[in-house]
mmCIF file of C-alpha atoms and ligand atoms in Angstrom:
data_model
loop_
_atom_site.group_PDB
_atom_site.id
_atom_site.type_symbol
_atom_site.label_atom_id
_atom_site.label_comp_id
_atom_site.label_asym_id
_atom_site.label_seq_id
_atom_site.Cartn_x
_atom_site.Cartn_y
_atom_site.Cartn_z
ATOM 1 C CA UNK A 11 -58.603 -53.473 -21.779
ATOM 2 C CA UNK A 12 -56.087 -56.049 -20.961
ATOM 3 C CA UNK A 13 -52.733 -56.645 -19.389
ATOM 4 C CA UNK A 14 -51.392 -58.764 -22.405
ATOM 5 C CA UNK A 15 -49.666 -57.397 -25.582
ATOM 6 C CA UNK A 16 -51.705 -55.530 -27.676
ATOM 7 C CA UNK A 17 -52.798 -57.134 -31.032
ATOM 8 C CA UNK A 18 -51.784 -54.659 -33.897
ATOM 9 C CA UNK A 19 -54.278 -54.628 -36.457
ATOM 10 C CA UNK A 20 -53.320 -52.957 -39.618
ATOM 11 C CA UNK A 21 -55.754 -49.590 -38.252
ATOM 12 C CA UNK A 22 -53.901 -49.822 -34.597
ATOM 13 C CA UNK A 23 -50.340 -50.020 -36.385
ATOM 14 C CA UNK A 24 -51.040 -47.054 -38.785
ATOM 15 C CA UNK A 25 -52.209 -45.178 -36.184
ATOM 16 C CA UNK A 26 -48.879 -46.035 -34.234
ATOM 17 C CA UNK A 27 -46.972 -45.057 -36.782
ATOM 18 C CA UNK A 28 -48.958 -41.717 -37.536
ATOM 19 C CA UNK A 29 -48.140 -40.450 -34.260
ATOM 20 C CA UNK A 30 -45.284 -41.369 -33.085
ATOM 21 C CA UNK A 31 -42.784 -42.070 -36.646
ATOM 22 C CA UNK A 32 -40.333 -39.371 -36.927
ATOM 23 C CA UNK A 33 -38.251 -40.722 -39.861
ATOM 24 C CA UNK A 34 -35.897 -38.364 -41.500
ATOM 25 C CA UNK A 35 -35.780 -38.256 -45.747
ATOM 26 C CA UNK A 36 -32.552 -40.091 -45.376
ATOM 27 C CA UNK A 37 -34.387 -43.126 -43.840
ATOM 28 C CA UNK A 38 -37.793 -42.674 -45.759
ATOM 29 C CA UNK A 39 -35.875 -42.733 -49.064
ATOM 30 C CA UNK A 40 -33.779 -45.818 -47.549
ATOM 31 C CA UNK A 41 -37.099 -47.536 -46.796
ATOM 32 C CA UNK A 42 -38.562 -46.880 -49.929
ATOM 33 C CA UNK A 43 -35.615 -48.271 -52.028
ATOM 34 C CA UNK A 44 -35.451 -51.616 -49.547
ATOM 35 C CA UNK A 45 -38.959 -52.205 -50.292
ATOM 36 C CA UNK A 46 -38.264 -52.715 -54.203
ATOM 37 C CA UNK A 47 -36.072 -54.980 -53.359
ATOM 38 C CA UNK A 48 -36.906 -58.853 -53.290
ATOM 39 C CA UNK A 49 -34.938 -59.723 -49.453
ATOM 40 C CA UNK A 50 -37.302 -56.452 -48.653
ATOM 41 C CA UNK A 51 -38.618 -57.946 -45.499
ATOM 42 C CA UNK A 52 -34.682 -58.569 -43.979
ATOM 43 C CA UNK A 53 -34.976 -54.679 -43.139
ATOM 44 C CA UNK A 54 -35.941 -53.617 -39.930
ATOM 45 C CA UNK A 55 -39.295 -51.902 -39.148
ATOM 46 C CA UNK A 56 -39.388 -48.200 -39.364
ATOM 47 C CA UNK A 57 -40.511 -47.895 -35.671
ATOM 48 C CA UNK A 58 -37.290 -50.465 -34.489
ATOM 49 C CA UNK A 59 -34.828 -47.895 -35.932
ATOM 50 C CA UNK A 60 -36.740 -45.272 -34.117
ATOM 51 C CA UNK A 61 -36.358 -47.043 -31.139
ATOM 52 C CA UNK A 62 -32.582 -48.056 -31.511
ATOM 53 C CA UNK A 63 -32.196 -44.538 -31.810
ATOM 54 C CA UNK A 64 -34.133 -43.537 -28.465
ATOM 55 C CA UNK A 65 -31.651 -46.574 -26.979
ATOM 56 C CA UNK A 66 -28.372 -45.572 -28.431
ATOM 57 C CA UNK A 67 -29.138 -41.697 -26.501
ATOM 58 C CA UNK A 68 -30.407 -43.703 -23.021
ATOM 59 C CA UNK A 69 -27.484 -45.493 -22.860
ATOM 60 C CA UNK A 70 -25.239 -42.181 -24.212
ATOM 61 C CA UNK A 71 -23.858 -44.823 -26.823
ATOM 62 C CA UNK A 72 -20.584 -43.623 -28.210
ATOM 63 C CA UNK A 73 -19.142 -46.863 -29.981
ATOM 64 C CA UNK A 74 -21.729 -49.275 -31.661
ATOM 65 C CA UNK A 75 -21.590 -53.042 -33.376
ATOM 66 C CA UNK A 76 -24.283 -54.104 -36.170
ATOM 67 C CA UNK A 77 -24.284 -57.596 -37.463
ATOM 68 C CA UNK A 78 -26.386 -58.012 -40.386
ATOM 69 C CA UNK A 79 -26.215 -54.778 -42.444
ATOM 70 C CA UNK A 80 -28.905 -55.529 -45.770
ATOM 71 C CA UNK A 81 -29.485 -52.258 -47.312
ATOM 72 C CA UNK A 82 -28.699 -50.194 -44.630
ATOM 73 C CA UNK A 83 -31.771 -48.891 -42.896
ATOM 74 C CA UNK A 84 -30.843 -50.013 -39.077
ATOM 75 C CA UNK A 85 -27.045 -48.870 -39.431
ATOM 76 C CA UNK A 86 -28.283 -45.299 -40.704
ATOM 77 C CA UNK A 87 -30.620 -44.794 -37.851
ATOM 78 C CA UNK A 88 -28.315 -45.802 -35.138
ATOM 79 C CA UNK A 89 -25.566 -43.757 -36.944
ATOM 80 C CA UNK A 90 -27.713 -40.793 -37.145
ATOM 81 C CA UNK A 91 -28.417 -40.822 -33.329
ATOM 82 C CA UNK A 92 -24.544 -41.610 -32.368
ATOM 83 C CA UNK A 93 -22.456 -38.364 -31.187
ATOM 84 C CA UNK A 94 -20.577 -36.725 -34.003
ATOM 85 C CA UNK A 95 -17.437 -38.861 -32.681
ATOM 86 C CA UNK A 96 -18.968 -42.017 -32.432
ATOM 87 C CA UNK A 97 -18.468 -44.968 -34.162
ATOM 88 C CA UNK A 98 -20.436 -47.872 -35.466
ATOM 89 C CA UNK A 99 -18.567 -51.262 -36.393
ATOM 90 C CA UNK A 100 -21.410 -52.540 -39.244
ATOM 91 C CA UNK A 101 -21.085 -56.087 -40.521
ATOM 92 C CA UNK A 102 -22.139 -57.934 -43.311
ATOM 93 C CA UNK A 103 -20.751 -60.183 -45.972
ATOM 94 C CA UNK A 104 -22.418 -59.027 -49.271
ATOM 95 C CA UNK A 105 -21.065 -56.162 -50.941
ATOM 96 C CA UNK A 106 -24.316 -55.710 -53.368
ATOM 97 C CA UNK A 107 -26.354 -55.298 -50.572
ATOM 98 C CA UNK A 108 -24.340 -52.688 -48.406
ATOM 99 C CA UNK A 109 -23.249 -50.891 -51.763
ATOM 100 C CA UNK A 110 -27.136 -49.914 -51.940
ATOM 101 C CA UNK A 111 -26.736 -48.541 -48.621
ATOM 102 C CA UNK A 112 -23.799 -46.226 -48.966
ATOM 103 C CA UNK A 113 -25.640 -43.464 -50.779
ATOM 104 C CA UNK A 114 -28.100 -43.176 -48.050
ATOM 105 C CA UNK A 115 -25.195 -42.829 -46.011
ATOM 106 C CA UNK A 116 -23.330 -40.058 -47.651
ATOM 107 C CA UNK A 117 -27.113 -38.322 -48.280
ATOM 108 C CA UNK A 118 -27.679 -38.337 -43.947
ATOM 109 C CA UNK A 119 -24.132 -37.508 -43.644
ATOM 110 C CA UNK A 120 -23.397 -40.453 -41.205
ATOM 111 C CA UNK A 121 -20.800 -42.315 -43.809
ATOM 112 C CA UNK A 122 -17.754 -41.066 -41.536
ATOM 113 C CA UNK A 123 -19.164 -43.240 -38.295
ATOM 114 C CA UNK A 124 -20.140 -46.049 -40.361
ATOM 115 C CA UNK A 125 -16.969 -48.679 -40.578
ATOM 116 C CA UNK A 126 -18.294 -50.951 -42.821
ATOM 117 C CA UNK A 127 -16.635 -54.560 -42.300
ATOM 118 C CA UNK A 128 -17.137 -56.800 -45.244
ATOM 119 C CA UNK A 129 -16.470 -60.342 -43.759
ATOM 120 C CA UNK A 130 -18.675 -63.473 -41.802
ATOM 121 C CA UNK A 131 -19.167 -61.358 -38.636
ATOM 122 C CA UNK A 132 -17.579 -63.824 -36.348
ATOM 123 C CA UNK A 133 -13.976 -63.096 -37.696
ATOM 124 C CA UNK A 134 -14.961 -59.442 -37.183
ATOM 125 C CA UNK A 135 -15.633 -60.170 -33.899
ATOM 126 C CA UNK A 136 -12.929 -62.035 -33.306
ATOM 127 C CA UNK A 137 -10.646 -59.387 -34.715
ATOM 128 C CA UNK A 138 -11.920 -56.799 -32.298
ATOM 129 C CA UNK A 139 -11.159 -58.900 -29.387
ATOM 130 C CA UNK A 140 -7.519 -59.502 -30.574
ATOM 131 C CA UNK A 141 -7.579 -55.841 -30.986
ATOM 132 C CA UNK A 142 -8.094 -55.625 -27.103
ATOM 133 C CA UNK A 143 -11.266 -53.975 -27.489
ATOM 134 C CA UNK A 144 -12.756 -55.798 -25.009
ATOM 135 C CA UNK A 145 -16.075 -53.738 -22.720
ATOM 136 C CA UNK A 146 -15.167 -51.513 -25.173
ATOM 137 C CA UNK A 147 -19.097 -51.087 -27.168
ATOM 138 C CA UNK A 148 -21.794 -50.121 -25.738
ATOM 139 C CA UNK A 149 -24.721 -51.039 -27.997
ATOM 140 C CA UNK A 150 -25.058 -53.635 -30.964
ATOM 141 C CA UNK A 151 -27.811 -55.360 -32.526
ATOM 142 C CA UNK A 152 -27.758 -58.553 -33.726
ATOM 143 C CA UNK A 153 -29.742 -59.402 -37.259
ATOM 144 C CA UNK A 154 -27.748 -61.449 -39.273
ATOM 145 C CA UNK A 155 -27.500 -65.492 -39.900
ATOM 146 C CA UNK A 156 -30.015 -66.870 -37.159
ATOM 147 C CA UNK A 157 -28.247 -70.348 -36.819
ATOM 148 C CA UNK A 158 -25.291 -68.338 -35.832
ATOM 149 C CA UNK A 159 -27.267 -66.337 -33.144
ATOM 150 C CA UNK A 160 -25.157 -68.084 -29.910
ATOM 151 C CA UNK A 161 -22.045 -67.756 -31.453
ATOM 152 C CA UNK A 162 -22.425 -63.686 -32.450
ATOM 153 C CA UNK A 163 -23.777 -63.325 -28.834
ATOM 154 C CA UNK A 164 -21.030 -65.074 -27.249
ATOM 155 C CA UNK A 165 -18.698 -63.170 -28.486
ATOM 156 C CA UNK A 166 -20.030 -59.504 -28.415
ATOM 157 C CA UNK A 167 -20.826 -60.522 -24.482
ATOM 158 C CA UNK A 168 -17.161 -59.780 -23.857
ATOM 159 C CA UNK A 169 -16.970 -57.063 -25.664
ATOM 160 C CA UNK A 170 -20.109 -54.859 -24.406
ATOM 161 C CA UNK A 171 -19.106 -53.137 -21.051
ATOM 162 C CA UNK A 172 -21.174 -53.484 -18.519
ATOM 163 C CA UNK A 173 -24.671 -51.783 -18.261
ATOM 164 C CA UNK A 174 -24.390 -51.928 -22.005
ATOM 165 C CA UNK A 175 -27.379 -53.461 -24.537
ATOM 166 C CA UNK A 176 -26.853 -56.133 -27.262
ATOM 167 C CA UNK A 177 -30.528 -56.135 -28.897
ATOM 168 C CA UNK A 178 -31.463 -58.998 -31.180
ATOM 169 C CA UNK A 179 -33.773 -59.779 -33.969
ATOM 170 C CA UNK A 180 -36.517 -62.075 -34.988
ATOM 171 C CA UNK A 181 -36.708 -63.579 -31.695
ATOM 172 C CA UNK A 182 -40.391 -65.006 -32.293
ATOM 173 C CA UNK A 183 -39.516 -65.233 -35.611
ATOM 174 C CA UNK A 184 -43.343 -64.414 -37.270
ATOM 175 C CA UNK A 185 -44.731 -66.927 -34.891
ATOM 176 C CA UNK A 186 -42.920 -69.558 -36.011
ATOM 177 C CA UNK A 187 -40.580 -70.417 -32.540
ATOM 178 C CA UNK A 188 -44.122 -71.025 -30.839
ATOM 179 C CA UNK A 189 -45.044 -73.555 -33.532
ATOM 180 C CA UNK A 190 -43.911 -77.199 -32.577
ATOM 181 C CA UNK A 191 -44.087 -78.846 -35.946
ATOM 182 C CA UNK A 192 -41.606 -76.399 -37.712
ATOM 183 C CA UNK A 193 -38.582 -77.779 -37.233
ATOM 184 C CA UNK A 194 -36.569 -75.914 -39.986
ATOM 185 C CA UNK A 195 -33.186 -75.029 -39.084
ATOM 186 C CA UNK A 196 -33.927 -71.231 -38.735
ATOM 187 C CA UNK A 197 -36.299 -71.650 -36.202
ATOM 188 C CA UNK A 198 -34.636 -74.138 -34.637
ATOM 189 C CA UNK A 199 -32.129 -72.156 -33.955
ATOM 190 C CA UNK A 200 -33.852 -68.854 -32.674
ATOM 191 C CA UNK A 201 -35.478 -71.423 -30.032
ATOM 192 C CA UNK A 202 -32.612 -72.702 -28.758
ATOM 193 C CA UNK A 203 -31.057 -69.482 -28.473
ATOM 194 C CA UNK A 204 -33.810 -67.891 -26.781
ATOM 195 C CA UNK A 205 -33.287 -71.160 -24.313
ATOM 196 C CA UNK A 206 -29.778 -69.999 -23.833
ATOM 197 C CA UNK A 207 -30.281 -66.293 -23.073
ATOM 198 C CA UNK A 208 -33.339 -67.029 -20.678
ATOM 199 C CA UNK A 209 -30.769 -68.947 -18.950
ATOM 200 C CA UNK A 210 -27.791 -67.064 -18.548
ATOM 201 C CA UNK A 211 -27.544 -65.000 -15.171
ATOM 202 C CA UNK A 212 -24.706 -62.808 -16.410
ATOM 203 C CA UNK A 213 -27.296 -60.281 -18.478
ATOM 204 C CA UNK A 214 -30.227 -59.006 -17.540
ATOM 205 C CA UNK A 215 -33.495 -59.117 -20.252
ATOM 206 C CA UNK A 216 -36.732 -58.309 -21.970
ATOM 207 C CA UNK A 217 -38.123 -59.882 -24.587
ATOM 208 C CA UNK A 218 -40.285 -57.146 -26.669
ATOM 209 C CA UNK A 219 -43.057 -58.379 -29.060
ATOM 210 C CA UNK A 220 -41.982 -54.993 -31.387
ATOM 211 C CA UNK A 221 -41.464 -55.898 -35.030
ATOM 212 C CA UNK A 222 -40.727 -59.414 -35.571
ATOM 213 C CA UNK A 223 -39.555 -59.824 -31.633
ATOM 214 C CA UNK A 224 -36.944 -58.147 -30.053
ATOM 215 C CA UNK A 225 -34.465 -59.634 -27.053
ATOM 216 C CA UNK A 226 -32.694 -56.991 -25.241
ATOM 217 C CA UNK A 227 -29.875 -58.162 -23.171
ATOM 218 C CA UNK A 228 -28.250 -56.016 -20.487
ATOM 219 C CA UNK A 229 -24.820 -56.794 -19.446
ATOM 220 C CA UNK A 230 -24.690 -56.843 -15.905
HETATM 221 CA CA1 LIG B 6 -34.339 -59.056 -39.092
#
């Protein structure tokens, strides 16, 4: 036994998944689509939507922010576990990916609490905060362009109220952030980002070695 992190062989992980996965047909069939495709490994890991889900009823979510959309599998799990009058704010600049996404949607019957923004997420964001929607979220998840990672976070801070949860993605980005010769301008940027939220005393976080590393950030 020890006190550090688990190492998931494939046996542990299967096992994980065996009995503790509940994953509707909605998100199976999602899954199984994304996998076909060749940008399969931008979609989250079963398990993490699971999880989002169990966060988005903690926190009694009502209105939600997703940047970084892909084929849909995150935004239909987090949609599925919103009340029937909540809201999630999904961005993402291609069209062909998000169009694959719709059907799964409609099937789950979450396509009225998805408002899908086509657009770079930062002028979404900015649009929301010139629509005075400031403290006005109380979940998003970050998953999108990593070199913009500081930018997306600075300006969903504002617009989380407090006690709220901004959770972001790749944050040990397969290993690579621990590796000091890469120096490539993705995981560059996931480093200095994970610099700038260990740093900042206005959120409280936990950095969670699920999936490909997950940061979640409290507002305080
Ligand atoms: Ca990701």
């Amino acid at each position: 036994m020890s006190n550090k992190t688990i190492n998931l062989t494939d046996e542990v992980y299967d096992y994980m998944l065996s009995i503790s996965l509940k994953e509707t047909d909605s998100l199976r069939q999602c899954r199984e689509e994304t996998a076909k495709h060749i940008m399969a490994n931008m979609q989250i890991a079963p398990e993490q939507g699971q999880f989002f889900q169990l966060l988005v009823k903690m926190l009694n979510v009502k209105n939600a922010i997703e940047i970084g959309v892909f084929t849909g599998y995150s935004s239909l799990a987090v949609a599925a576990a919103l009340p029937d009058d909540g809201k999630l704010i999904a961005c993402d600049v291609s069209t062909e990916y998000t169009d694959l996404a719709k059907p799964f949607w409609k099937q789950a019957g979450v396509a009225g609490k998805i408002d899908l923004r086509i657009a770079p997420a930062i002028e979404t964001l900015k649009q929301l905060a010139s629509d005075g929607l400031q403290g006005k979220f109380d979940f998003a998840f970050v998953d999108a362009h990593k070199p913009e990672y500081i930018n997306y976070y600075e300006l969903l801070l504002p617009l989380i109220r407090t006690g709220g949860v901004i959770a972001i993605d790749n944050v040990l980005w397969n290993g690579e952030v621990a590796n000091p010769e890469n120096h490539n301008e993705e995981t560059v940027a996931i480093r200095v980002f994970n610099e700038h939220i260990y740093k900042d005393e206005r959120i409280t976080m936990s950095m969670l070695p699920m999936a490909d590393g997950i940061t979640l950030i409290l507002k305080n």
